[in-house]
Tab-separated table of N, CA and C in Angstrom:
chain	number	residue	atom	x	y	z
A	1373	THR	N	0.813	-1.134	-0.048
A	1373	THR	CA	-0.075	-0.024	-0.055
A	1373	THR	C	0.870	1.157	-0.092
A	1374	VAL	N	0.505	2.200	-0.815
A	1374	VAL	CA	1.276	3.406	-0.915
A	1374	VAL	C	0.256	4.503	-0.611
A	1375	LYS	N	0.642	5.474	0.141
A	1375	LYS	CA	-0.242	6.670	0.449
A	1375	LYS	C	0.575	7.996	0.419
A	1376	ILE	N	-0.040	8.858	-0.254
A	1376	ILE	CA	0.596	10.168	-0.450
A	1376	ILE	C	-0.422	11.314	0.068
A	1377	ASP	N	-0.012	11.969	1.149
A	1377	ASP	CA	-0.891	12.993	1.671
A	1377	ASP	C	-0.135	14.226	1.559
A	1378	ASP	N	-0.525	15.103	0.671
A	1378	ASP	CA	0.155	16.469	0.416
A	1378	ASP	C	-0.914	17.468	0.005
A	1379	PRO	N	-0.705	18.645	0.204
A	1379	PRO	CA	-1.688	19.566	-0.075
A	1379	PRO	C	-2.108	19.522	-1.492
A	1380	ASN	N	-1.204	19.140	-2.435
A	1380	ASN	CA	-1.502	19.085	-3.891
A	1380	ASN	C	-1.827	17.764	-4.368
A	1381	ILE	N	-1.783	16.655	-3.556
A	1381	ILE	CA	-2.224	15.374	-3.988
A	1381	ILE	C	-2.568	14.600	-2.745
A	1382	ASP	N	-3.695	13.936	-2.856
A	1382	ASP	CA	-4.077	12.799	-1.886
A	1382	ASP	C	-4.342	11.737	-2.539
A	1383	PHE	N	-3.642	10.794	-2.270
A	1383	PHE	CA	-3.714	9.352	-3.166
A	1383	PHE	C	-3.274	8.106	-2.178
A	1384	VAL	N	-4.077	7.051	-2.354
A	1384	VAL	CA	-4.017	5.963	-1.670
A	1384	VAL	C	-4.102	4.704	-2.695
A	1385	THR	N	-3.134	3.757	-2.775
A	1385	THR	CA	-3.084	2.688	-3.774
A	1385	THR	C	-2.725	1.392	-3.203
A	1386	THR	N	-3.145	0.330	-3.625
A	1386	THR	CA	-2.768	-1.003	-3.378
A	1386	THR	C	-2.258	-1.550	-4.710
A	1387	VAL	N	-0.911	-1.995	-4.807
A	1387	VAL	CA	-0.403	-2.354	-5.995
A	1387	VAL	C	0.159	-3.817	-5.772
A	1388	LYS	N	-0.039	-4.759	-6.789
A	1388	LYS	CA	0.520	-6.000	-6.881
A	1388	LYS	C	1.136	-6.289	-8.160
A	1389	MET	N	2.467	-6.684	-8.258
A	1389	MET	CA	3.190	-6.930	-9.519
A	1389	MET	C	3.691	-8.220	-9.431
A	1390	ASP	N	3.467	-8.969	-10.613
A	1390	ASP	CA	4.117	-10.283	-10.561
A	1390	ASP	C	4.878	-10.484	-11.873
A	1391	PHE	N	6.329	-10.758	-11.681
A	1391	PHE	CA	7.217	-10.690	-12.762
A	1391	PHE	C	7.724	-12.089	-12.993
A	1392	ARG	N	7.066	-13.182	-12.506
A	1392	ARG	CA	7.333	-14.482	-12.480
A	1392	ARG	C	7.235	-15.120	-14.029
A	1393	ASN	N	6.315	-14.569	-14.771
A	1393	ASN	CA	6.296	-14.993	-16.182
A	1393	ASN	C	6.679	-14.171	-17.175
A	1394	ALA	N	6.624	-14.630	-18.462
A	1394	ALA	CA	7.353	-13.850	-19.579
A	1394	ALA	C	6.705	-12.433	-19.649
A	1395	GLU	N	5.458	-12.273	-19.431
A	1395	GLU	CA	4.654	-10.933	-19.417
A	1395	GLU	C	4.426	-10.661	-17.864
A	1396	PRO	N	5.016	-9.410	-17.492
A	1396	PRO	CA	4.646	-9.085	-16.060
A	1396	PRO	C	3.194	-8.642	-15.867
A	1397	HIS	N	2.722	-8.908	-14.776
A	1397	HIS	CA	1.211	-8.719	-14.478
A	1397	HIS	C	0.990	-7.674	-13.334
A	1398	PHE	N	0.251	-6.666	-13.697
A	1398	PHE	CA	0.008	-5.648	-12.685
A	1398	PHE	C	-1.493	-5.476	-12.248
A	1399	ASN	N	-1.716	-5.371	-10.871
A	1399	ASN	CA	-3.020	-5.037	-10.505
A	1399	ASN	C	-3.034	-4.054	-9.432
A	1400	LEU	N	-3.619	-2.901	-9.709
A	1400	LEU	CA	-3.585	-1.675	-8.947
A	1400	LEU	C	-5.035	-1.146	-8.704
A	1401	LEU	N	-5.402	-0.880	-7.556
A	1401	LEU	CA	-6.477	-0.253	-6.994
A	1401	LEU	C	-6.069	1.043	-6.470
A	1402	ALA	N	-6.772	2.122	-6.784
A	1402	ALA	CA	-6.249	3.551	-6.163
A	1402	ALA	C	-7.399	4.339	-5.998
A	1403	ASP	N	-7.273	5.301	-4.982
A	1403	ASP	CA	-8.208	6.354	-4.724
A	1403	ASP	C	-7.512	7.619	-4.871
A	1404	LEU	N	-7.619	8.354	-5.907
A	1404	LEU	CA	-6.967	9.746	-5.985
A	1404	LEU	C	-8.116	10.696	-5.611
A	1405	ALA	N	-8.086	11.192	-4.448
A	1405	ALA	CA	-9.153	11.960	-3.774
A	1405	ALA	C	-8.833	13.481	-4.258
A	1406	HIS	N	-7.681	13.789	-4.524
A	1406	HIS	CA	-7.399	15.152	-5.021
A	1406	HIS	C	-6.009	15.154	-5.667
A	1407	SER	N	-5.879	15.918	-6.775
A	1407	SER	CA	-4.413	16.193	-7.261
A	1407	SER	C	-4.498	17.484	-8.049
A	1408	ASN	N	-3.504	18.236	-8.015
A	1408	ASN	CA	-3.140	19.522	-8.747
A	1408	ASN	C	-1.863	19.302	-9.315
A	1409	PHE	N	-2.123	19.094	-10.729
A	1409	PHE	CA	-0.821	18.692	-11.444
A	1409	PHE	C	-0.094	20.028	-11.735
A	1410	GLN	N	-0.550	21.103	-11.859
A	1410	GLN	CA	0.157	22.329	-12.022
A	1410	GLN	C	0.976	22.702	-10.780
A	1411	LYS	N	0.458	22.667	-9.595
A	1411	LYS	CA	1.250	22.881	-8.409
A	1411	LYS	C	2.274	21.770	-8.053
A	1412	LEU	N	1.967	20.563	-8.645
A	1412	LEU	CA	3.098	19.644	-8.530
A	1412	LEU	C	4.154	19.784	-9.611
A	1413	ASN	N	4.044	20.750	-10.493
A	1413	ASN	CA	5.019	21.039	-11.448
A	1413	ASN	C	5.092	19.889	-12.460
A	1414	LEU	N	3.846	19.194	-12.739
A	1414	LEU	CA	3.809	18.106	-13.814
A	1414	LEU	C	3.080	18.713	-14.904
A	1415	TYR	N	2.444	19.723	-14.975
A	1415	TYR	CA	1.803	20.166	-16.061
A	1415	TYR	C	1.854	21.720	-15.830
A	1416	ASN	N	1.835	22.496	-17.124
A	1416	ASN	CA	2.165	23.791	-17.132
A	1416	ASN	C	0.777	24.732	-16.970
A	1417	ARG	N	-0.333	24.136	-17.101
A	1417	ARG	CA	-1.633	24.679	-16.798
A	1417	ARG	C	-2.377	24.124	-15.749
A	1418	GLN	N	-3.563	24.646	-15.508
A	1418	GLN	CA	-4.379	24.057	-14.381
A	1418	GLN	C	-4.778	22.690	-14.829
A	1419	LEU	N	-4.564	21.623	-14.078
A	1419	LEU	CA	-5.112	20.436	-14.292
A	1419	LEU	C	-5.359	19.548	-12.838
A	1420	GLU	N	-6.453	19.432	-12.568
A	1420	GLU	CA	-6.666	18.703	-11.291
A	1420	GLU	C	-7.655	17.477	-11.765
A	1421	ILE	N	-7.353	16.382	-11.004
A	1421	ILE	CA	-8.107	14.998	-11.370
A	1421	ILE	C	-8.328	14.386	-10.090
A	1422	SER	N	-9.448	13.712	-9.916
A	1422	SER	CA	-9.820	12.877	-8.936
A	1422	SER	C	-10.543	11.691	-9.308
A	1423	GLY	N	-10.594	10.611	-8.669
A	1423	GLY	CA	-11.291	9.395	-9.111
A	1423	GLY	C	-10.807	8.014	-8.476
A	1424	LEU	N	-11.676	7.066	-8.769
A	1424	LEU	CA	-11.189	5.823	-8.276
A	1424	LEU	C	-10.637	4.993	-9.442
A	1425	PHE	N	-9.493	4.312	-9.340
A	1425	PHE	CA	-8.849	3.689	-10.442
A	1425	PHE	C	-8.701	2.075	-10.173
A	1426	ASP	N	-8.913	1.341	-11.203
A	1426	ASP	CA	-8.854	-0.226	-11.105
A	1426	ASP	C	-8.003	-0.701	-12.396
A	1427	LEU	N	-6.914	-0.971	-12.281
A	1427	LEU	CA	-6.052	-1.445	-13.241
A	1427	LEU	C	-5.576	-2.940	-13.198
A	1428	ASN	N	-5.859	-3.680	-14.227
A	1428	ASN	CA	-5.364	-5.051	-14.274
A	1428	ASN	C	-5.000	-5.464	-15.649
A	1429	PHE	N	-3.687	-5.577	-15.709
A	1429	PHE	CA	-3.091	-5.769	-17.088
A	1429	PHE	C	-1.724	-6.491	-17.087
A	1430	THR	N	-1.410	-7.082	-18.245
A	1430	THR	CA	-0.054	-7.651	-18.414
A	1430	THR	C	0.612	-6.784	-19.606
A	1431	GLY	N	1.833	-6.951	-19.802
A	1431	GLY	CA	2.734	-6.462	-20.916
A	1431	GLY	C	3.790	-5.707	-20.298
A	1432	LYS	N	4.805	-5.651	-21.178
A	1432	LYS	CA	6.144	-4.920	-20.992
A	1432	LYS	C	6.109	-3.558	-21.366
A	1433	ASN	N	5.170	-3.346	-22.449
A	1433	ASN	CA	5.227	-1.926	-23.015
A	1433	ASN	C	3.645	-1.798	-23.467
A	1434	ILE	N	3.424	-0.554	-23.937
A	1434	ILE	CA	2.006	0.076	-24.329
A	1434	ILE	C	1.522	-1.053	-25.521
A	1435	ASN	N	2.299	-1.395	-26.474
A	1435	ASN	CA	1.801	-2.457	-27.613
A	1435	ASN	C	1.524	-3.788	-27.113
A	1436	GLN	N	2.149	-4.060	-25.985
A	1436	GLN	CA	1.800	-5.507	-25.429
A	1436	GLN	C	0.748	-5.429	-24.499
A	1437	PHE	N	0.137	-4.340	-24.206
A	1437	PHE	CA	-0.931	-4.066	-23.218
A	1437	PHE	C	-2.105	-4.971	-23.345
A	1438	LEU	N	-2.298	-5.881	-22.388
A	1438	LEU	CA	-3.450	-6.674	-22.513
A	1438	LEU	C	-4.190	-6.525	-21.061
A	1439	GLY	N	-5.482	-6.269	-21.163
A	1439	GLY	CA	-6.339	-6.178	-19.798
A	1439	GLY	C	-7.201	-4.900	-19.726
A	1440	SER	N	-7.380	-4.460	-18.707
A	1440	SER	CA	-8.246	-3.357	-18.444
A	1440	SER	C	-7.727	-2.221	-17.334
A	1441	VAL	N	-8.315	-1.030	-17.742
A	1441	VAL	CA	-8.136	0.122	-16.904
A	1441	VAL	C	-9.540	0.777	-16.788
A	1442	LYS	N	-9.984	0.833	-15.536
A	1442	LYS	CA	-11.172	1.312	-15.238
A	1442	LYS	C	-11.101	2.605	-14.273
A	1443	VAL	N	-11.867	3.573	-14.654
A	1443	VAL	CA	-11.897	4.830	-13.854
A	1443	VAL	C	-13.387	5.054	-13.328
A	1444	PHE	N	-13.593	5.384	-12.105
A	1444	PHE	CA	-15.001	5.560	-11.632
A	1444	PHE	C	-15.069	6.854	-11.039
A	1445	ASN	N	-16.270	7.555	-10.984
A	1445	ASN	CA	-16.412	8.844	-10.258
A	1445	ASN	C	-15.251	9.816	-10.477
A	1446	ALA	N	-14.949	10.037	-11.624
A	1446	ALA	CA	-13.816	10.915	-12.040
A	1446	ALA	C	-14.334	12.232	-12.100
A	1447	ASN	N	-13.272	13.304	-11.934
A	1447	ASN	CA	-13.637	14.634	-12.044
A	1447	ASN	C	-12.242	15.282	-12.539
A	1448	LEU	N	-12.330	15.949	-13.632
A	1448	LEU	CA	-11.204	16.538	-14.361
A	1448	LEU	C	-11.474	17.943	-14.370
A	1449	ILE	N	-10.532	18.807	-14.151
A	1449	ILE	CA	-10.560	20.259	-14.301
A	1449	ILE	C	-9.413	20.659	-14.979
A	1450	GLN	N	-9.697	21.418	-16.117
A	1450	GLN	CA	-8.534	21.978	-16.889
A	1450	GLN	C	-8.851	23.420	-17.262
A	1451	ASP	N	-8.070	24.222	-16.689
A	1451	ASP	CA	-8.222	25.805	-17.086
A	1451	ASP	C	-9.753	26.177	-16.650
A	1452	SER	N	-10.163	25.722	-15.552
A	1452	SER	CA	-11.538	26.084	-15.062
A	1452	SER	C	-12.781	25.361	-15.792
A	1453	VAL	N	-12.475	24.509	-16.826
A	1453	VAL	CA	-13.498	23.627	-17.373
A	1453	VAL	C	-13.452	22.314	-16.908
A	1454	GLN	N	-14.627	22.044	-16.261
A	1454	GLN	CA	-14.749	20.635	-15.585
A	1454	GLN	C	-15.535	19.592	-16.370
A	1455	LEU	N	-14.828	18.293	-16.320
A	1455	LEU	CA	-15.417	17.292	-16.854
A	1455	LEU	C	-15.741	16.251	-15.695
A	1456	ASN	N	-16.945	15.530	-15.639
A	1456	ASN	CA	-17.195	14.597	-14.800
A	1456	ASN	C	-17.641	13.295	-15.576
A	1457	PHE	N	-17.254	12.244	-15.058
A	1457	PHE	CA	-17.844	10.924	-15.610
A	1457	PHE	C	-17.930	9.931	-14.543
A	1458	ASP	N	-19.024	8.995	-14.643
A	1458	ASP	CA	-19.227	7.981	-13.693
A	1458	ASP	C	-18.245	6.965	-13.919
A	1459	SER	N	-17.947	6.510	-15.196
A	1459	SER	CA	-17.090	5.437	-15.344
A	1459	SER	C	-16.617	5.550	-16.834
A	1460	LEU	N	-15.138	5.068	-16.978
A	1460	LEU	CA	-14.379	5.097	-18.156
A	1460	LEU	C	-13.775	3.774	-18.143
A	1461	SER	N	-13.877	3.117	-19.213
A	1461	SER	CA	-13.184	1.669	-19.213
A	1461	SER	C	-12.429	1.547	-20.518
A	1462	LEU	N	-11.235	1.264	-20.382
A	1462	LEU	CA	-10.287	0.764	-21.474
A	1462	LEU	C	-10.053	-0.743	-21.388
A	1463	GLN	N	-10.333	-1.509	-22.469
A	1463	GLN	CA	-10.107	-2.959	-22.513
A	1463	GLN	C	-9.284	-3.250	-23.818
A	1464	SER	N	-8.213	-4.163	-23.561
A	1464	SER	CA	-7.513	-4.478	-24.711
A	1464	SER	C	-7.239	-6.090	-24.694
A	1465	LYS	N	-7.493	-6.713	-25.896
A	1465	LYS	CA	-7.370	-8.131	-25.893
A	1465	LYS	C	-7.062	-8.517	-27.349
A	1466	PHE	N	-6.472	-9.644	-27.440
A	1466	PHE	CA	-6.216	-10.239	-28.706
A	1466	PHE	C	-7.103	-11.502	-29.169
A	1467	GLU	N	-7.447	-11.573	-30.360
A	1467	GLU	CA	-8.125	-12.719	-30.801
A	1467	GLU	C	-7.384	-13.088	-32.090
A	1468	GLY	N	-6.555	-14.204	-31.762
A	1468	GLY	CA	-5.638	-14.537	-32.787
A	1468	GLY	C	-4.554	-13.529	-32.939
A	1469	ARG	N	-4.321	-12.997	-34.035
A	1469	ARG	CA	-3.374	-11.892	-34.490
A	1469	ARG	C	-3.950	-10.316	-34.464
A	1470	ARG	N	-5.440	-10.409	-34.214
A	1470	ARG	CA	-6.218	-9.255	-34.262
A	1470	ARG	C	-6.442	-8.732	-32.865
A	1471	ARG	N	-5.981	-7.410	-32.733
A	1471	ARG	CA	-6.161	-6.687	-31.426
A	1471	ARG	C	-7.628	-5.985	-31.310
A	1472	LEU	N	-8.274	-6.100	-30.095
A	1472	LEU	CA	-9.418	-5.185	-30.113
A	1472	LEU	C	-9.060	-4.528	-28.819
A	1473	LEU	N	-9.200	-3.060	-29.051
A	1473	LEU	CA	-9.081	-1.939	-28.090
A	1473	LEU	C	-10.298	-1.266	-28.080
A	1474	SER	N	-10.879	-1.221	-26.794
A	1474	SER	CA	-12.209	-0.476	-26.790
A	1474	SER	C	-12.105	0.515	-25.456
A	1475	LEU	N	-12.865	1.529	-25.653
A	1475	LEU	CA	-12.931	2.594	-24.818
A	1475	LEU	C	-14.340	2.921	-24.573
A	1476	THR	N	-14.943	2.826	-23.351
A	1476	THR	CA	-16.357	3.107	-23.122
A	1476	THR	C	-16.533	3.953	-21.943
A	1477	SER	N	-17.265	4.958	-21.987
A	1477	SER	CA	-17.907	5.788	-20.988
A	1477	SER	C	-19.311	6.103	-21.112
A	1478	ASN	N	-19.856	6.935	-20.301
A	1478	ASN	CA	-21.228	7.427	-20.566
A	1478	ASN	C	-21.466	8.109	-21.785
A	1479	GLU	N	-20.523	8.820	-22.250
A	1479	GLU	CA	-20.682	9.731	-23.462
A	1479	GLU	C	-20.370	9.099	-24.786
A	1480	PHE	N	-19.605	8.038	-24.676
A	1480	PHE	CA	-19.099	7.603	-26.093
A	1480	PHE	C	-18.836	5.990	-25.777
A	1481	GLU	N	-18.794	5.281	-26.946
A	1481	GLU	CA	-18.017	3.989	-27.067
A	1481	GLU	C	-17.071	4.058	-28.318
A	1482	ALA	N	-15.846	3.648	-28.128
A	1482	ALA	CA	-14.956	3.644	-29.315
A	1482	ALA	C	-14.174	2.372	-29.380
A	1483	SER	N	-13.973	1.930	-30.480
A	1483	SER	CA	-13.075	0.752	-30.579
A	1483	SER	C	-12.212	0.657	-31.903
A	1484	VAL	N	-11.061	0.088	-31.743
A	1484	VAL	CA	-10.133	-0.192	-32.689
A	1484	VAL	C	-9.957	-1.617	-32.882
A	1485	GLU	N	-10.188	-2.285	-34.053
A	1485	GLU	CA	-10.105	-3.792	-34.156
A	1485	GLU	C	-9.288	-3.964	-35.380
A	1486	GLY	N	-8.131	-4.948	-35.210
A	1486	GLY	CA	-7.376	-5.213	-36.306
A	1486	GLY	C	-5.999	-5.528	-35.952
A	1487	GLU	N	-5.048	-5.389	-37.021
A	1487	GLU	CA	-3.735	-5.507	-36.872
A	1487	GLU	C	-2.936	-4.066	-36.842
A	1488	TYR	N	-2.634	-3.737	-35.782
A	1488	TYR	CA	-1.953	-2.426	-35.687
A	1488	TYR	C	-1.070	-2.335	-34.508
A	1489	ASN	N	-0.253	-1.268	-34.516
A	1489	ASN	CA	0.763	-0.820	-33.547
A	1489	ASN	C	0.059	0.364	-32.739
A	1490	ILE	N	-0.155	0.231	-31.498
A	1490	ILE	CA	-0.883	1.396	-30.706
A	1490	ILE	C	-0.016	2.597	-30.773
A	1491	LEU	N	1.400	2.555	-30.647
A	1491	LEU	CA	2.170	3.811	-30.764
A	1491	LEU	C	1.861	4.400	-32.122
A	1492	ASP	N	1.735	3.766	-33.270
A	1492	ASP	CA	1.671	4.310	-34.615
A	1492	ASP	C	0.259	4.852	-34.913
A	1493	LEU	N	-0.867	4.564	-34.087
A	1493	LEU	CA	-2.167	4.868	-34.216
A	1493	LEU	C	-2.389	6.504	-34.475
A	1494	PRO	N	-1.830	7.406	-33.569
A	1494	PRO	CA	-1.932	8.771	-33.767
A	1494	PRO	C	-1.386	9.280	-35.268
A	1495	ASN	N	-0.325	8.802	-35.620
A	1495	ASN	CA	0.320	9.134	-36.904
A	1495	ASN	C	-0.526	8.455	-38.182
A	1496	THR	N	-1.036	7.366	-37.938
A	1496	THR	CA	-1.842	6.745	-38.887
A	1496	THR	C	-3.186	7.606	-39.061
A	1497	PHE	N	-3.850	8.079	-38.025
A	1497	PHE	CA	-5.014	8.796	-38.212
A	1497	PHE	C	-4.583	10.168	-38.768
A	1498	GLN	N	-3.573	10.750	-38.588
A	1498	GLN	CA	-3.088	12.036	-39.085
A	1498	GLN	C	-2.699	11.893	-40.597
A	1499	ILE	N	-2.289	10.700	-40.905
A	1499	ILE	CA	-2.175	10.410	-42.406
A	1499	ILE	C	-3.496	10.440	-43.144
A	1500	PHE	N	-4.476	9.728	-42.589
A	1500	PHE	CA	-5.857	9.718	-42.919
A	1500	PHE	C	-6.375	11.049	-43.208
A	1501	LEU	N	-6.357	11.848	-42.052
A	1501	LEU	CA	-6.967	13.231	-42.101
A	1501	LEU	C	-6.170	14.004	-43.055
A	1502	ASN	N	-4.804	13.958	-43.230
A	1502	ASN	CA	-4.056	14.791	-44.254
A	1502	ASN	C	-4.584	14.419	-45.687
A	1503	LYS	N	-5.000	13.180	-45.979
A	1503	LYS	CA	-5.513	12.868	-47.215
A	1503	LYS	C	-6.568	13.660	-47.647
A	1504	TYR	N	-7.540	14.066	-46.636
A	1504	TYR	CA	-8.846	14.494	-47.032
A	1504	TYR	C	-8.738	16.161	-46.705
A	1505	TYR	N	-7.895	16.451	-45.757
A	1505	TYR	CA	-7.865	17.834	-45.368
A	1505	TYR	C	-6.463	18.399	-45.387
A	1506	PRO	N	-5.816	18.279	-46.529
A	1506	PRO	CA	-4.298	18.680	-46.550
A	1506	PRO	C	-4.109	20.090	-46.211
A	1507	ALA	N	-5.056	20.981	-46.296
A	1507	ALA	CA	-4.727	22.436	-46.054
A	1507	ALA	C	-4.833	22.726	-44.517
A	1508	TYR	N	-5.400	21.630	-43.779
A	1508	TYR	CA	-5.462	21.878	-42.367
A	1508	TYR	C	-4.621	20.691	-41.567
A	1509	ILE	N	-4.527	19.593	-41.922
A	1509	ILE	CA	-3.672	18.647	-41.303
A	1509	ILE	C	-2.413	18.242	-42.014
A	1510	ASN	N	-1.144	18.477	-41.286
A	1510	ASN	CA	-0.138	18.222	-41.876
A	1510	ASN	C	0.205	16.690	-41.957
A	1511	LYS	N	1.147	16.266	-42.808
A	1511	LYS	CA	1.723	14.925	-42.726
A	1511	LYS	C	2.389	14.654	-41.447
A	1512	PRO	N	2.360	13.492	-40.981
A	1512	PRO	CA	3.273	13.100	-39.643
A	1512	PRO	C	4.697	13.249	-40.106
A	1513	ARG	N	5.398	13.632	-39.122
A	1513	ARG	CA	6.959	13.655	-39.354
A	1513	ARG	C	7.640	12.274	-39.542
A	1514	SER	N	6.923	11.097	-39.136
A	1514	SER	CA	7.579	9.821	-39.326
A	1514	SER	C	6.616	8.918	-40.007
A	1515	ASN	N	7.172	7.883	-40.690
A	1515	ASN	CA	6.597	6.940	-41.359
A	1515	ASN	C	5.829	5.974	-40.475
A	1516	VAL	N	4.892	5.297	-40.767
A	1516	VAL	CA	4.215	4.243	-39.992
A	1516	VAL	C	4.159	3.001	-40.853
A	1517	LYS	N	4.289	1.849	-40.111
A	1517	LYS	CA	4.289	0.535	-40.693
A	1517	LYS	C	2.840	0.275	-41.307
A	1518	ASP	N	2.512	-0.607	-42.212
A	1518	ASP	CA	1.308	-0.822	-42.670
A	1518	ASP	C	0.506	-1.388	-41.610
A	1519	GLN	N	-0.765	-0.977	-41.465
A	1519	GLN	CA	-1.616	-1.248	-40.361
A	1519	GLN	C	-3.093	-1.542	-41.153
A	1520	GLN	N	-3.785	-2.367	-40.666
A	1520	GLN	CA	-5.103	-2.807	-41.080
A	1520	GLN	C	-6.051	-2.815	-39.846
A	1521	PHE	N	-7.075	-1.832	-39.765
A	1521	PHE	CA	-8.059	-1.904	-38.629
A	1521	PHE	C	-9.326	-1.139	-39.046
A	1522	ASN	N	-10.307	-1.405	-38.074
A	1522	ASN	CA	-11.604	-0.713	-38.245
A	1522	ASN	C	-11.609	0.040	-36.960
A	1523	PHE	N	-12.172	1.382	-37.154
A	1523	PHE	CA	-12.344	2.271	-36.176
A	1523	PHE	C	-13.845	2.576	-36.059
A	1524	ILE	N	-14.566	2.414	-34.872
A	1524	ILE	CA	-15.970	2.635	-34.526
A	1524	ILE	C	-16.051	3.652	-33.465
A	1525	LEU	N	-16.711	4.673	-33.581
A	1525	LEU	CA	-17.193	5.616	-32.690
A	1525	LEU	C	-18.658	5.823	-32.544
A	1526	ASN	N	-19.256	5.532	-31.438
A	1526	ASN	CA	-20.566	5.687	-31.140
A	1526	ASN	C	-20.860	6.836	-30.103
A	1527	THR	N	-21.339	7.883	-30.343
A	1527	THR	CA	-21.593	8.944	-29.459
A	1527	THR	C	-22.843	8.797	-28.709
A	1528	LYS	N	-22.856	9.393	-27.386
A	1528	LYS	CA	-24.096	9.433	-26.602
A	1528	LYS	C	-24.366	10.976	-26.353
A	1529	TYR	N	-24.058	11.233	-25.264
A	1529	TYR	CA	-24.248	12.652	-24.592
A	1529	TYR	C	-22.810	13.175	-24.826
A	1530	MET	N	-22.525	14.134	-25.697
A	1530	MET	CA	-21.144	14.523	-25.939
A	1530	MET	C	-20.956	15.993	-25.434
A	1531	PHE	N	-21.981	16.603	-25.001
A	1531	PHE	CA	-21.836	18.085	-24.750
A	1531	PHE	C	-20.636	18.492	-23.780
A	1532	SER	N	-20.555	17.633	-22.602
A	1532	SER	CA	-19.452	17.880	-21.688
A	1532	SER	C	-18.068	17.550	-22.368
A	1533	LEU	N	-18.075	16.707	-23.317
A	1533	LEU	CA	-16.558	16.505	-24.007
A	1533	LEU	C	-16.306	17.639	-24.900
A	1534	VAL	N	-17.267	18.030	-25.441
A	1534	VAL	CA	-17.037	19.238	-26.477
A	1534	VAL	C	-16.656	20.395	-25.720
A	1535	VAL	N	-17.325	20.744	-24.606
A	1535	VAL	CA	-16.914	21.918	-23.844
A	1535	VAL	C	-15.626	21.616	-23.236
A	1536	PHE	N	-15.205	20.470	-22.781
A	1536	PHE	CA	-13.842	20.267	-22.216
A	1536	PHE	C	-12.839	20.288	-23.416
A	1537	GLY	N	-13.069	20.346	-24.595
A	1537	GLY	CA	-12.289	20.357	-25.744
A	1537	GLY	C	-11.587	18.986	-26.128
A	1538	LEU	N	-12.290	17.966	-25.885
A	1538	LEU	CA	-11.733	16.581	-26.219
A	1538	LEU	C	-12.287	16.261	-27.788
A	1539	PHE	N	-13.446	16.905	-28.165
A	1539	PHE	CA	-14.046	16.719	-29.382
A	1539	PHE	C	-14.346	17.991	-29.961
């Protein structure tokens, strides 16, 4: 158990790590009652986060990430704009060689399914957007490997995400 009790962060967590197998396993339960990333000198603008976290995954790096990350009763404040959500869930699994990465919340459901490298996804989307909006979106600075995937986004109540600047 780790506890941080500071005027700029109030955090309690229980962490279990298992390195006996080829892929390390991590299980973390955490309560972030309050945090101020600007006052902690971790972010140059106002960013405050609170919530409950449940992480259960394996993998040596982000591309090998398998498992789940769940956030409950979260509150984000960035530059006086507040975003609350009851739950946010990220799931990653493989079916054969195909990866399924899904992100679900009260406001949206998104998934990426196929053969791809997670770290290359931002540049892949930038290439796609540059093809249709070259006057607005520049080509990425680095090349990406061939990837084949489907992206699905279903929106629900998006107003708070639009106000927060995520969409």
